[in-house]
Amino acid sequence: MAVAQSQTGGDVAVSLKGVTKTFATGVTALDRFDLALKPGEFVSLLGPSGCGKSTALRLIAGLMEPTRGSAISPGIRPGGARGQIGFVFQEPTLMPWATVAANVRLPLSLRRRDGVDVDTRVAAALDQVGLDGFAHAYPCELSGGMKMRVSIARALVTEPALLLMDEPFAALDEVTRFKLNDDLLGLWRAVKRTVVFVTHSVFESVYLSERIVVMTSRPGRVFTELKIDAPYPRDDRFRTSADYAALCRRVSDALADATARAGGA
Amino acid sequence: MNGEPFAPAVSARDRAEAALRVLLPIAVLALGIIAWELVVRLQGIPPYVLPGPVLVFQTLLADWGLLSGSLMVTLITTLQGFVLAVVGGVALAVLFNQSRLIEYSFYPYAVILQVTPVVAIAPLLLIWLPQEAAVLACAWIVAFFPVLANTTLGLNSVDHNLADLFRLYGASRLQVLMRLKLPAALPYILGGLKIAGGLSLIGAVVAEMAASSAGAGSGLAYRIMESGYRLNIPRMFAALVLLSVAGIVIYFLLAWFSHVMLRRWHESAVMREA
């Protein structure tokens, strides 16, 4: 499980340079947006809703083309194999007609790579998210948190170099969210894949990330970047520490400034 | 959070409710039949105006040889029309889904075919086609549109994020169709099937009636027309009862099929604890 990040090559895992994205409706979601990630980094994009966080994520995934500027990532690198990216949406986005195992297997079975023991990979991915007993359950039989775990397992099953997460825990209750935050950090520390985590929660972004990119809205721009240099592993002690509170205050102030700059929202 | 996968727990109250849902319509049917028989007897209504249920049942038994043959003819036409409608409707919807140009070109004509009353088309088809083929064509025309319309709706109702996910993993068009669009459309297709089953019976009956006015045919609708001309009203009722029963059986078979296909995963069929 340790081969993942070597394939990104160089010192840059993701690079957006001067990216502008204007939709057909005339809405400019991103304006001269810059973002660079080193392999293995955990970066959060933080901003109010409508600030283009999700658009940035979809550009990195190669699901959209920038109107101007350049975007490089394992998803759109010329000649780069697809499947270098795992994507977790805000909703679990599972196929309701398929079992948990079949959902997790999807990325592998769509690409038919030789020499991959699919069943072992699927079992390992389910094991990683603590769902090893639920391979044959259907999504409608699971709770919201468990569905999200399946979604994460599906994103991990290809052992991607880059994991993109679009407010994955926003719809979950606090207890479940804390648990999944801890599990996510555990997974990230075990295999240092690059993670871009989109959220509107200051607390979540501080708890998880090495670096937070605070964005302004309409159009989305980088307002400022904050380094969170608290050491890992982070756990409940960190969550209740004075350091954490101070960091949250700093990030929260930055976010307030960003929103004020954009004319309030 | 209800973390456990649930087992369907059937309480005594649920069971009583289920029993009522079966027993009440049966009770209403029984009361209706008794009232019908009483009215016919007490009023002394002659059987060529309104036969009582007992006489209808006796006629059904007495004419079973003739009527069962006609029933088979109608059922086979219905089944053929239904199968063609499902195959044609789903295939056409998939074709429309794959190409906007084809959809724009032909969808209006599918609608026109649907809104033109089949009773009006039947005589024309009977001139153009051999009688059996004409009846089948009518059954197909009325039954295929709900399958087409529902399947089209279903194919377009795919979760956008799931579609993105398939794109992200480089799925081919065929993979998207077979593994995403068709499964997502399945509940809609099954809904279309439930409608199409009843409609193909109606189409077959309408066409048989049109054919019988030309003196041809052997299906149940032909028996109804023929009995009417001969003032054999009890046989007319017996044939009518058979048609209704056939329609009910078709509906329940399709509803059961739909339930079996969806019970593991679709909201409409999954049992929930109250």
XYZ file of C-alpha atoms in Angstrom:
539
model
C 0.000 0.000 0.000
C 3.031 2.286 -0.046
C 3.578 2.815 -3.749
C 1.077 5.613 -4.153
C 2.860 8.908 -3.996
C 6.000 8.027 -5.882
C 4.099 8.202 -9.169
C 3.219 11.882 -8.930
C 6.786 12.768 -9.843
C 8.700 15.906 -9.024
C 7.925 18.137 -6.104
C 4.494 19.211 -7.213
C 1.463 16.993 -6.827
C -1.090 19.567 -7.893
C -0.555 22.913 -9.532
C -3.165 25.469 -10.513
C -1.701 28.642 -11.993
C -3.785 31.704 -12.707
C -6.838 29.549 -13.203
C -10.049 31.318 -14.130
C -13.272 29.417 -14.568
C -16.308 31.101 -16.055
C -19.461 29.099 -16.571
C -21.768 29.322 -19.559
C -24.188 31.258 -17.340
C -21.584 34.025 -17.044
C -20.798 33.280 -13.411
C -17.088 33.430 -12.646
C -16.462 30.765 -10.040
C -12.697 31.141 -9.846
C -10.575 34.162 -10.705
C -6.784 33.899 -11.170
C -6.631 31.107 -8.651
C -3.263 29.699 -7.627
C -2.676 26.522 -5.691
C 0.352 24.293 -5.372
C 0.594 21.096 -3.369
C 3.643 19.053 -2.565
C 3.267 15.279 -2.645
C 1.899 14.011 0.626
C 0.521 17.352 1.788
C -2.832 17.732 3.515
C -4.369 21.030 2.445
C -7.837 22.389 3.166
C -9.703 24.854 1.005
C -11.775 26.925 3.408
C -14.376 29.463 2.434
C -18.030 30.420 2.509
C -20.383 28.519 0.235
C -20.228 29.734 -3.335
C -16.539 30.591 -3.170
C -15.582 28.125 -5.885
C -14.066 25.477 -3.586
C -15.894 22.686 -5.349
C -15.048 24.138 -8.749
C -11.364 24.100 -7.840
C -11.677 20.460 -6.802
C -13.394 19.490 -10.039
C -10.701 21.262 -12.052
C -8.032 19.301 -10.196
C -9.964 16.101 -10.871
C -10.039 16.886 -14.586
C -13.848 16.903 -14.573
C -13.734 20.489 -15.874
C -11.431 22.527 -18.049
C -10.179 25.926 -16.866
C -11.346 28.871 -18.966
C -7.873 30.408 -18.582
C -4.702 29.368 -16.812
C -3.103 26.000 -16.366
C -3.962 23.068 -14.166
C -1.731 20.087 -13.556
C -2.630 17.113 -11.428
C -2.520 13.323 -11.646
C -6.039 13.527 -13.036
C -5.141 15.617 -16.062
C -1.437 15.045 -16.519
C -0.971 14.270 -20.215
C -0.559 10.540 -20.609
C -1.131 10.059 -16.896
C -3.207 7.046 -15.991
C -6.646 7.823 -14.699
C -7.469 6.423 -11.326
C -4.572 8.329 -9.786
C -7.311 10.320 -8.098
C -9.837 9.389 -5.486
C -12.864 11.676 -5.167
C -15.214 11.828 -2.210
C -18.358 13.892 -2.713
C -20.458 15.655 -0.113
C -23.065 12.940 -0.560
C -21.925 9.309 -0.309
C -22.860 8.950 -4.019
C -23.169 5.183 -3.907
C -24.945 3.015 -6.423
C -28.035 1.976 -4.429
C -28.535 -1.147 -6.534
C -25.104 -2.543 -5.720
C -23.702 -4.039 -2.527
C -21.062 -2.260 -0.503
C -18.374 -4.519 -1.995
C -19.583 -3.882 -5.549
C -19.578 -0.132 -4.918
C -16.031 -0.220 -3.634
C -14.961 -2.469 -6.504
C -16.328 -0.052 -9.129
C -13.157 1.958 -9.883
C -11.150 -1.254 -10.344
C -13.729 -3.054 -12.439
C -14.173 -0.074 -14.777
C -10.516 -0.172 -15.674
C -9.616 -3.848 -15.714
C -5.975 -3.626 -14.813
C -4.051 -6.815 -15.085
C -2.224 -8.211 -12.129
C -4.469 -6.582 -9.562
C -6.123 -8.862 -7.090
C -9.419 -7.020 -7.017
C -11.003 -8.966 -4.175
C -8.025 -8.471 -1.896
C -7.954 -4.751 -2.652
C -11.666 -4.366 -1.974
C -11.382 -6.277 1.295
C -8.386 -4.189 2.325
C -10.158 -0.918 1.521
C -13.232 -1.960 3.517
C -10.983 -3.034 6.362
C -9.257 0.365 6.328
C -12.520 2.197 6.939
C -13.741 -0.341 9.491
C -16.494 -1.894 7.398
C -15.111 -5.375 6.888
C -18.323 -7.047 8.022
C -20.576 -5.149 5.638
C -19.365 -6.224 2.198
C -22.713 -7.731 1.253
C -24.985 -5.058 2.719
C -26.803 -2.608 0.469
C -26.350 1.150 0.937
C -29.948 1.605 2.116
C -29.152 -0.645 5.067
C -26.348 1.618 6.307
C -26.303 4.784 8.386
C -25.066 8.094 6.962
C -21.632 7.728 8.525
C -21.236 4.181 7.247
C -22.241 5.225 3.734
C -19.558 7.899 3.844
C -17.042 5.276 4.940
C -17.979 3.185 1.903
C -17.472 6.258 -0.267
C -14.004 6.753 1.239
C -13.154 3.082 0.766
C -14.129 3.385 -2.895
C -11.841 6.409 -3.280
C -8.970 4.537 -1.614
C -9.317 1.250 -3.474
C -7.249 2.393 -6.447
C -4.505 3.521 -4.042
C -4.605 7.001 -5.546
C -1.761 9.480 -5.279
C -4.260 12.265 -4.707
C -7.425 12.252 -2.629
C -9.977 15.000 -3.279
C -12.718 15.478 -0.697
C -15.623 17.864 -1.210
C -17.132 18.637 2.205
C -17.434 14.908 2.811
C -18.566 15.103 6.432
C -20.760 18.204 6.248
C -24.006 16.259 6.476
C -22.960 14.111 9.430
C -23.541 14.608 13.127
C -20.662 15.811 15.263
C -19.769 12.514 16.921
C -19.589 10.729 13.573
C -17.666 13.619 12.030
C -15.009 13.613 14.767
C -14.618 9.866 14.420
C -14.262 10.077 10.636
C -11.819 13.009 10.982
C -9.622 10.859 13.223
C -9.874 7.884 10.878
C -9.025 10.056 7.890
C -5.913 11.396 9.629
C -4.935 7.843 10.508
C -5.277 6.753 6.885
C -3.347 9.767 5.673
C -0.500 9.188 8.096
C -0.280 5.501 7.221
C 0.128 6.227 3.501
C 1.097 9.820 2.880
C -1.047 10.557 -0.131
C -1.806 14.121 -1.073
C -5.179 15.316 0.194
C -7.203 18.346 -0.854
C -10.035 18.756 1.610
C -12.822 21.247 0.911
C -14.766 22.444 3.928
C -16.592 25.434 5.342
C -15.791 24.416 8.895
C -12.909 26.299 10.544
C -12.609 23.666 13.273
C -12.441 20.774 10.870
C -9.843 22.448 8.673
C -7.577 23.305 11.611
C -7.867 19.829 13.070
C -6.978 18.064 9.837
C -4.661 20.164 7.713
C -1.043 21.105 7.426
C -2.022 24.159 5.451
C -5.295 26.045 5.006
C -6.111 28.074 1.932
C -8.731 30.675 2.844
C -10.832 31.783 -0.115
C -13.000 34.770 -0.885
C -16.266 34.291 -2.659
C -17.707 35.562 -5.939
C -15.335 35.271 -7.640
C -13.261 32.699 -5.778
C -9.725 33.823 -5.075
C -7.046 32.880 -2.605
C -7.342 35.328 0.290
C -4.552 33.976 2.416
C -2.754 30.801 3.346
C -2.170 29.647 6.921
C 0.237 27.007 8.039
C -0.983 24.785 10.857
C 2.232 23.514 12.340
C 0.782 21.558 15.229
C 2.429 18.140 15.232
C 0.641 14.937 14.271
C -0.789 12.704 15.572
C -3.584 15.000 16.525
C -6.290 13.613 18.764
C -8.884 14.668 21.308
C -6.183 16.258 23.448
C -5.286 18.510 20.533
C -8.955 19.233 19.906
C -9.360 20.570 23.450
C -5.958 22.293 23.720
C -5.353 26.030 23.954
C -3.159 25.800 20.845
C -6.067 24.460 18.853
C -8.361 27.206 20.125
C -5.804 29.862 19.220
C -5.318 28.420 15.738
C -9.082 28.304 15.210
C -9.312 31.930 16.287
C -6.627 32.911 13.737
C -8.254 30.986 10.925
C -11.676 32.229 11.898
C -10.441 35.851 11.800
C -8.901 35.264 8.387
C -12.152 33.808 7.151
C -14.089 36.779 8.541
C -11.702 39.161 6.755
C -12.095 37.200 3.548
C -15.878 37.388 3.753
C -15.790 41.088 4.593
C -13.470 41.718 1.644
C -15.934 40.063 -0.675
C -18.631 42.442 0.481
C -20.134 40.188 3.117
C -22.102 37.055 2.497
C -28.051 7.165 13.952
C -29.325 3.668 13.462
C -26.080 1.902 12.794
C -27.329 -1.656 12.547
C -28.584 -3.145 9.297
C -32.179 -3.799 10.194
C -34.127 -6.986 9.983
C -37.700 -6.472 8.851
C -39.617 -6.739 12.109
C -43.248 -7.593 11.499
C -45.370 -6.668 14.460
C -48.808 -8.085 15.142
C -50.281 -4.744 14.206
C -48.590 -4.775 10.805
C -49.917 -8.253 10.186
C -53.457 -7.207 11.090
C -53.118 -4.252 8.725
C -51.907 -6.526 5.923
C -54.791 -8.914 6.490
C -57.283 -6.054 6.332
C -55.851 -4.908 3.021
C -56.645 -8.301 1.553
C -59.873 -9.065 3.375
C -61.658 -5.750 2.894
C -61.700 -5.748 -0.938
C -62.760 -9.395 -0.899
C -65.616 -8.581 1.480
C -66.710 -5.712 -0.773
C -66.607 -8.045 -3.794
C -68.688 -10.670 -1.997
C -71.264 -8.099 -0.894
C -71.459 -6.688 -4.411
C -72.050 -10.126 -5.929
C -74.757 -10.956 -3.376
C -76.464 -7.615 -3.986
C -76.276 -8.157 -7.751
C -77.860 -11.640 -7.476
C -80.574 -10.323 -5.133
C -81.451 -7.408 -7.403
C -81.678 -9.687 -10.446
C -83.908 -12.203 -8.610
C -86.124 -9.785 -6.738
C -86.692 -7.516 -9.713
C -87.079 -10.481 -12.070
C -84.645 -8.965 -14.571
C -84.425 -11.212 -17.654
C -80.952 -12.692 -18.383
C -80.763 -11.024 -21.830
C -80.742 -7.677 -20.014
C -78.745 -8.505 -16.912
C -77.774 -12.071 -15.966
C -77.128 -12.768 -12.300
C -73.652 -13.788 -11.125
C -74.710 -17.402 -10.616
C -75.873 -17.683 -14.225
C -72.698 -15.959 -15.437
C -70.619 -18.466 -13.490
C -72.645 -21.391 -14.858
C -72.166 -20.046 -18.385
C -68.461 -19.665 -17.756
C -68.267 -23.358 -16.829
C -70.570 -24.514 -19.633
C -68.774 -22.517 -22.349
C -65.283 -23.066 -20.878
C -64.045 -24.915 -23.945
C -64.920 -22.049 -26.260
C -64.013 -19.238 -23.875
C -60.694 -20.686 -22.709
C -59.593 -21.008 -26.331
C -60.474 -17.356 -26.913
C -58.758 -16.362 -23.692
C -55.558 -18.031 -24.881
C -55.741 -16.197 -28.220
C -56.119 -12.830 -26.481
C -53.477 -13.583 -23.863
C -50.919 -14.666 -26.464
C -51.530 -11.471 -28.457
C -51.242 -9.438 -25.258
C -48.020 -11.152 -24.240
C -46.476 -10.721 -27.681
C -47.503 -7.068 -27.811
C -46.151 -6.541 -24.306
C -42.790 -8.166 -25.005
C -42.386 -6.201 -28.245
C -43.380 -3.012 -26.436
C -40.833 -3.566 -23.665
C -38.030 -4.497 -26.047
C -38.921 -1.726 -28.492
C -39.581 0.900 -25.828
C -36.359 0.273 -23.918
C -34.291 -0.022 -27.107
C -35.716 3.198 -28.522
C -35.174 5.035 -25.226
C -31.552 3.866 -25.121
C -31.091 4.991 -28.723
C -32.608 8.402 -27.937
C -30.399 8.651 -24.877
C -27.254 7.973 -26.884
C -27.998 10.505 -29.593
C -29.741 13.817 -29.117
C -30.168 14.150 -32.891
C -32.100 10.901 -33.142
C -34.185 11.880 -30.124
C -35.067 15.282 -31.577
C -35.883 13.691 -34.937
C -38.138 10.879 -33.808
C -39.540 11.589 -30.347
C -42.392 13.785 -31.658
C -43.575 10.919 -33.857
C -43.591 8.542 -30.918
C -45.839 11.042 -29.158
C -48.100 11.361 -32.190
C -48.403 7.583 -32.378
C -49.407 7.608 -28.740
C -51.978 10.429 -28.790
C -53.794 9.172 -31.884
C -56.543 6.910 -30.503
C -55.786 3.287 -31.262
C -59.478 2.655 -32.018
C -59.100 4.981 -34.973
C -55.912 3.355 -36.238
C -57.138 -0.233 -35.883
C -59.361 -0.346 -39.013
C -56.519 0.975 -41.131
C -54.091 -1.585 -39.757
C -56.653 -4.304 -40.480
C -56.683 -3.285 -44.121
C -52.910 -3.200 -44.394
C -51.934 -6.200 -42.318
C -53.144 -9.772 -41.837
C -55.608 -9.866 -38.961
C -53.280 -11.356 -36.315
C -50.479 -8.964 -37.206
C -52.865 -5.994 -37.065
C -54.101 -6.971 -33.587
C -50.522 -7.385 -32.418
C -49.553 -4.022 -33.889
C -52.369 -2.342 -31.937
C -51.300 -3.989 -28.679
C -47.765 -2.817 -29.349
C -48.704 0.766 -30.250
C -50.584 1.436 -27.028
C -48.136 -0.393 -24.780
C -44.796 0.794 -26.036
C -45.114 4.487 -25.270
C -45.236 4.260 -21.458
C -42.149 2.055 -21.595
C -40.392 4.550 -23.858
C -41.394 7.594 -21.813
C -40.550 6.021 -18.454
C -37.251 4.583 -19.617
C -36.271 7.938 -21.117
C -37.050 9.632 -17.819
C -35.097 6.995 -15.910
C -32.026 7.211 -18.144
C -31.986 10.967 -17.618
C -32.382 10.691 -13.832
C -28.854 9.526 -13.132
C -27.167 11.093 -10.102
C -24.779 13.707 -11.570
C -22.064 12.948 -9.063
C -22.209 9.254 -9.918
C -21.925 10.172 -13.592
C -18.860 12.289 -12.742
C -17.402 9.405 -10.813
C -17.739 7.128 -13.852
C -16.034 9.812 -15.943
C -13.265 10.184 -13.390
C -12.502 6.483 -13.646
C -12.534 6.602 -17.431
C -15.681 4.511 -17.991
C -16.623 3.853 -21.619
C -20.033 4.828 -23.045
C -21.100 1.202 -22.911
C -20.017 0.898 -19.279
C -21.898 4.061 -18.371
C -25.005 2.697 -20.077
C -24.875 -0.818 -18.683
C -23.553 -0.150 -15.218
C -24.985 3.267 -14.411
C -27.841 4.419 -16.615
C -29.806 1.196 -17.014
C -29.653 0.209 -13.331
C -30.615 3.757 -12.343
C -33.506 3.604 -14.819
C -34.716 0.201 -13.615
C -37.378 1.489 -11.173
C -38.758 3.722 -13.926
C -38.680 0.924 -16.499
C -40.551 -1.355 -14.112
C -43.133 1.383 -13.545
C -43.546 1.587 -17.320
C -43.959 -2.188 -17.477
C -46.819 -2.112 -14.981
C -48.674 0.377 -17.166
C -47.751 -1.383 -20.404
C -49.090 -4.754 -19.208
C -52.625 -3.461 -18.820
C -52.417 -1.340 -21.956
C -51.302 -4.178 -24.203
C -54.406 -6.092 -23.104
C -56.515 -3.058 -23.942
C -54.801 -2.681 -27.312
C -55.401 -6.321 -28.140
C -59.086 -6.064 -27.156
C -59.668 -2.898 -29.167
C -58.093 -4.392 -32.258
C -60.034 -7.632 -31.860
C -63.248 -5.638 -31.710
C -62.359 -3.763 -34.863
C -61.515 -7.076 -36.506
C -64.747 -8.701 -35.325
C -66.817 -6.058 -37.060
C -65.222 -7.428 -40.226
C -66.402 -10.864 -39.090
C -62.959 -12.193 -38.290
C -61.260 -13.239 -35.092
C -61.312 -15.686 -32.254
C -60.165 -13.733 -29.173
C -62.201 -12.828 -26.110
C -63.223 -9.454 -27.477
C -64.512 -11.191 -30.583
C -66.563 -13.509 -28.314
C -68.011 -10.485 -26.540
C -69.067 -8.864 -29.808
C -70.408 -12.144 -31.182
C -72.383 -12.861 -27.989
C -73.795 -9.366 -28.180
C -75.065 -9.903 -31.701
C -76.631 -13.188 -30.617
C -78.070 -11.666 -27.444
C -76.170 -14.310 -25.458
C -75.668 -11.833 -22.616
C -74.532 -14.374 -19.958
C -71.683 -15.469 -22.220
C -70.858 -11.833 -22.845
C -70.532 -11.339 -19.089
C -68.508 -14.517 -18.720
C -66.037 -13.300 -21.354
C -65.926 -9.910 -19.665
C -65.128 -11.537 -16.308
C -62.304 -13.479 -17.931
C -60.893 -10.279 -19.435
C -60.974 -8.528 -16.060
C -59.336 -11.450 -14.301
C -56.663 -11.564 -17.011
C -55.985 -7.844 -16.522
C -55.773 -8.225 -12.743
C -53.424 -11.208 -12.988
C -51.180 -9.316 -15.424
C -51.031 -6.336 -13.097
C -50.189 -8.379 -10.027
C -47.571 -10.447 -11.843
C -45.811 -7.266 -12.948
C -46.130 -5.627 -9.534
C -44.644 -8.749 -7.959
C -41.847 -8.818 -10.523
C -41.101 -5.161 -9.849
C -41.020 -5.765 -6.106
C -38.640 -8.700 -6.459
C -36.297 -6.680 -8.650
C -36.183 -3.676 -6.319
C -36.693 -5.039 -2.819
C -33.029 -4.982 -1.845
C -32.294 -1.393 -2.702
C -35.080 0.887 -3.901
C -37.013 3.196 -1.572
C -40.330 2.042 -3.019
C -39.768 -1.589 -2.083
C -37.446 -1.587 0.907
C -39.237 -2.424 4.131
C -38.734 0.137 6.865
C -39.217 -0.189 10.542
C -41.976 2.169 11.585
